[in-house]
mmCIF file of C-alpha atoms in Angstrom:
data_model
loop_
_atom_site.group_PDB
_atom_site.id
_atom_site.type_symbol
_atom_site.label_atom_id
_atom_site.label_comp_id
_atom_site.label_asym_id
_atom_site.label_seq_id
_atom_site.Cartn_x
_atom_site.Cartn_y
_atom_site.Cartn_z
ATOM 1 C CA UNK A 1 -33.966 17.803 48.038
ATOM 2 C CA UNK A 2 -31.551 20.865 46.959
ATOM 3 C CA UNK A 3 -28.861 18.234 49.279
ATOM 4 C CA UNK A 4 -29.863 14.704 48.707
ATOM 5 C CA UNK A 5 -29.178 11.380 49.772
ATOM 6 C CA UNK A 6 -30.819 8.880 51.147
ATOM 7 C CA UNK A 7 -30.746 8.052 55.103
ATOM 8 C CA UNK A 8 -28.137 6.159 56.301
ATOM 9 C CA UNK A 9 -29.156 3.673 58.827
ATOM 10 C CA UNK A 10 -27.404 6.160 61.446
ATOM 11 C CA UNK A 11 -28.003 9.179 60.129
ATOM 12 C CA UNK A 12 -32.392 8.386 58.937
ATOM 13 C CA UNK A 13 -33.592 11.125 61.214
ATOM 14 C CA UNK A 14 -31.041 13.097 62.730
ATOM 15 C CA UNK A 15 -28.731 13.944 58.515
ATOM 16 C CA UNK A 16 -28.763 14.264 55.246
ATOM 17 C CA UNK A 17 -26.196 11.650 53.893
ATOM 18 C CA UNK A 18 -23.666 11.657 50.298
ATOM 19 C CA UNK A 19 -25.408 12.049 47.585
ATOM 20 C CA UNK A 20 -25.505 13.577 44.234
ATOM 21 C CA UNK A 21 -25.636 17.862 45.894
ATOM 22 C CA UNK A 22 -27.218 20.777 43.527
ATOM 23 C CA UNK A 23 -25.460 23.859 45.123
ATOM 24 C CA UNK A 24 -27.968 26.198 42.763
ATOM 25 C CA UNK A 25 -31.368 24.716 44.637
ATOM 26 C CA UNK A 26 -29.320 24.346 47.953
ATOM 27 C CA UNK A 27 -28.988 28.204 47.657
ATOM 28 C CA UNK A 28 -32.727 29.791 46.648
ATOM 29 C CA UNK A 29 -34.109 27.464 49.046
ATOM 30 C CA UNK A 30 -35.028 30.245 51.368
ATOM 31 C CA UNK A 31 -34.514 30.685 55.039
ATOM 32 C CA UNK A 32 -37.038 28.053 56.262
ATOM 33 C CA UNK A 33 -35.521 25.121 54.313
ATOM 34 C CA UNK A 34 -31.929 26.082 55.166
ATOM 35 C CA UNK A 35 -32.312 26.648 58.910
ATOM 36 C CA UNK A 36 -34.475 22.481 58.763
ATOM 37 C CA UNK A 37 -31.644 20.675 56.992
ATOM 38 C CA UNK A 38 -29.524 22.355 59.429
ATOM 39 C CA UNK A 39 -31.080 21.175 62.192
ATOM 40 C CA UNK A 40 -32.062 17.495 61.108
ATOM 41 C CA UNK A 41 -28.351 17.288 60.670
ATOM 42 C CA UNK A 42 -25.614 17.011 58.090
ATOM 43 C CA UNK A 43 -24.075 13.956 57.721
ATOM 44 C CA UNK A 44 -20.051 13.069 58.091
ATOM 45 C CA UNK A 45 -20.259 12.170 54.023
ATOM 46 C CA UNK A 46 -22.390 14.977 52.171
ATOM 47 C CA UNK A 47 -19.852 17.249 54.160
ATOM 48 C CA UNK A 48 -16.369 15.461 53.222
ATOM 49 C CA UNK A 49 -18.540 15.535 49.410
ATOM 50 C CA UNK A 50 -18.955 18.992 49.398
ATOM 51 C CA UNK A 51 -15.105 19.817 50.632
ATOM 52 C CA UNK A 52 -14.235 16.816 47.835
ATOM 53 C CA UNK A 53 -16.034 19.124 44.877
ATOM 54 C CA UNK A 54 -13.494 21.873 45.540
ATOM 55 C CA UNK A 55 -10.340 22.479 43.821
ATOM 56 C CA UNK A 56 -8.469 23.340 47.650
ATOM 57 C CA UNK A 57 -6.709 20.792 49.699
ATOM 58 C CA UNK A 58 -9.650 19.223 52.258
ATOM 59 C CA UNK A 59 -6.702 20.335 55.135
ATOM 60 C CA UNK A 60 -7.424 23.777 54.186
ATOM 61 C CA UNK A 61 -10.668 23.489 53.891
ATOM 62 C CA UNK A 62 -11.179 21.849 56.302
ATOM 63 C CA UNK A 63 -8.684 24.180 58.558
ATOM 64 C CA UNK A 64 -11.170 26.848 57.239
ATOM 65 C CA UNK A 65 -14.803 25.572 58.377
ATOM 66 C CA UNK A 66 -12.454 24.279 61.949
ATOM 67 C CA UNK A 67 -13.795 21.334 61.582
ATOM 68 C CA UNK A 68 -12.070 18.365 62.390
ATOM 69 C CA UNK A 69 -10.406 16.311 59.979
ATOM 70 C CA UNK A 70 -10.788 13.314 62.187
ATOM 71 C CA UNK A 71 -13.626 13.797 63.509
ATOM 72 C CA UNK A 72 -14.899 14.257 59.350
ATOM 73 C CA UNK A 73 -13.594 10.704 58.949
ATOM 74 C CA UNK A 74 -14.561 9.236 62.078
ATOM 75 C CA UNK A 75 -17.528 10.923 61.573
ATOM 76 C CA UNK A 76 -18.425 9.317 58.047
ATOM 77 C CA UNK A 77 -17.316 5.990 58.511
ATOM 78 C CA UNK A 78 -19.322 5.098 60.742
ATOM 79 C CA UNK A 79 -22.338 7.457 59.287
ATOM 80 C CA UNK A 80 -22.927 9.971 61.928
ATOM 81 C CA UNK A 81 -23.556 13.278 61.075
ATOM 82 C CA UNK A 82 -21.989 16.669 62.116
ATOM 83 C CA UNK A 83 -22.393 18.695 65.311
ATOM 84 C CA UNK A 84 -25.311 21.710 63.958
ATOM 85 C CA UNK A 85 -22.580 24.458 64.041
ATOM 86 C CA UNK A 86 -19.919 22.181 61.778
ATOM 87 C CA UNK A 87 -22.863 21.115 59.530
ATOM 88 C CA UNK A 88 -23.929 24.832 59.172
ATOM 89 C CA UNK A 89 -20.867 26.002 58.226
ATOM 90 C CA UNK A 90 -20.085 23.699 55.471
ATOM 91 C CA UNK A 91 -23.887 23.975 54.060
ATOM 92 C CA UNK A 92 -22.043 27.877 54.175
ATOM 93 C CA UNK A 93 -19.623 26.859 51.408
ATOM 94 C CA UNK A 94 -22.455 25.049 49.853
ATOM 95 C CA UNK A 95 -24.619 28.137 49.651
ATOM 96 C CA UNK A 96 -21.597 29.802 47.906
ATOM 97 C CA UNK A 97 -21.213 27.713 45.554
ATOM 98 C CA UNK A 98 -24.538 27.302 44.417
ATOM 99 C CA UNK A 99 -24.244 31.383 44.857
ATOM 100 C CA UNK A 100 -22.001 32.164 42.376
ATOM 101 C CA UNK A 101 -23.730 29.294 40.294
ATOM 102 C CA UNK A 102 -26.902 31.510 40.000
ATOM 103 C CA UNK A 103 -24.063 34.714 38.861
ATOM 104 C CA UNK A 104 -23.621 32.943 36.336
ATOM 105 C CA UNK A 105 -26.485 31.034 35.337
ATOM 106 C CA UNK A 106 -28.208 34.909 35.315
ATOM 107 C CA UNK A 107 -24.846 36.165 32.674
ATOM 108 C CA UNK A 108 -26.683 33.234 30.153
ATOM 109 C CA UNK A 109 -23.005 32.369 29.236
ATOM 110 C CA UNK A 110 -22.844 28.958 32.071
ATOM 111 C CA UNK A 111 -21.866 26.504 29.433
ATOM 112 C CA UNK A 112 -18.907 24.612 31.340
ATOM 113 C CA UNK A 113 -17.884 27.097 33.654
ATOM 114 C CA UNK A 114 -17.127 25.162 36.711
ATOM 115 C CA UNK A 115 -18.678 26.717 39.591
ATOM 116 C CA UNK A 116 -16.785 25.149 42.194
ATOM 117 C CA UNK A 117 -13.420 25.093 40.380
ATOM 118 C CA UNK A 118 -14.352 29.107 40.466
ATOM 119 C CA UNK A 119 -15.119 29.828 43.791
ATOM 120 C CA UNK A 120 -11.950 27.446 45.717
ATOM 121 C CA UNK A 121 -9.655 30.743 43.659
ATOM 122 C CA UNK A 122 -11.692 33.272 44.380
ATOM 123 C CA UNK A 123 -11.759 32.212 48.281
ATOM 124 C CA UNK A 124 -7.803 31.710 48.564
ATOM 125 C CA UNK A 125 -7.255 35.113 46.661
ATOM 126 C CA UNK A 126 -6.370 38.029 49.306
ATOM 127 C CA UNK A 127 -9.467 40.669 48.366
ATOM 128 C CA UNK A 128 -8.930 44.058 49.049
ATOM 129 C CA UNK A 129 -12.435 44.145 49.814
ATOM 130 C CA UNK A 130 -11.519 42.388 52.647
ATOM 131 C CA UNK A 131 -9.416 44.314 53.329
ATOM 132 C CA UNK A 132 -7.135 41.830 51.906
ATOM 133 C CA UNK A 133 -8.384 38.978 53.812
ATOM 134 C CA UNK A 134 -8.966 36.191 52.285
ATOM 135 C CA UNK A 135 -12.408 35.433 52.325
ATOM 136 C CA UNK A 136 -11.374 30.955 53.175
ATOM 137 C CA UNK A 137 -9.779 32.804 56.460
ATOM 138 C CA UNK A 138 -13.786 33.851 57.127
ATOM 139 C CA UNK A 139 -15.309 30.963 56.843
ATOM 140 C CA UNK A 140 -14.871 29.338 60.008
ATOM 141 C CA UNK A 141 -18.172 31.981 61.306
ATOM 142 C CA UNK A 142 -21.549 32.054 60.490
ATOM 143 C CA UNK A 143 -20.505 36.300 60.522
ATOM 144 C CA UNK A 144 -17.712 35.506 57.876
ATOM 145 C CA UNK A 145 -20.065 33.879 55.816
ATOM 146 C CA UNK A 146 -22.570 36.497 55.503
ATOM 147 C CA UNK A 147 -19.599 38.728 54.716
ATOM 148 C CA UNK A 148 -18.035 36.636 51.862
ATOM 149 C CA UNK A 149 -21.349 35.837 49.808
ATOM 150 C CA UNK A 150 -21.978 39.515 51.252
ATOM 151 C CA UNK A 151 -18.508 40.163 48.878
ATOM 152 C CA UNK A 152 -19.534 37.767 46.594
ATOM 153 C CA UNK A 153 -23.048 39.763 45.970
ATOM 154 C CA UNK A 154 -21.071 43.010 45.603
ATOM 155 C CA UNK A 155 -18.513 41.388 42.932
ATOM 156 C CA UNK A 156 -21.779 40.455 39.631
ATOM 157 C CA UNK A 157 -23.089 44.822 40.716
ATOM 158 C CA UNK A 158 -19.137 45.522 40.043
ATOM 159 C CA UNK A 159 -19.084 47.693 43.935
ATOM 160 C CA UNK A 160 -15.841 45.709 43.468
ATOM 161 C CA UNK A 161 -15.164 45.991 40.112
#
């Protein structure tokens, strides 16, 4: 599984616990597999790990994903899963990290490249392709995340060089 970890006591049937996150495998997983992960639930601890892997203040990331820091901390402490919509938005961020990893791998020169750090910087920059909006400001909806992912793909193709 792309987002793995031993399920917790409370989260055993509902969620994924914190553990190694293979962003590239998550990005390459089929839509039905990703939907299954969302439906089973994303543990708050996994969400904290994904957010923590970015080089941006966690408060900025949680605001952008419309996930309350207090809820995230409480559910993590209680070993609970996030609400489905919150988990789905967090996994959208994980998918973007995987998308960048795939892009760099396809370029043939991925040695030493930190996809999490790169995506964190890119998310915070206003982009002409998004009407001057920062990608981070669009991460609170699945439609916005789709637009961000599409913009990232167009960067790879040179469409927004």
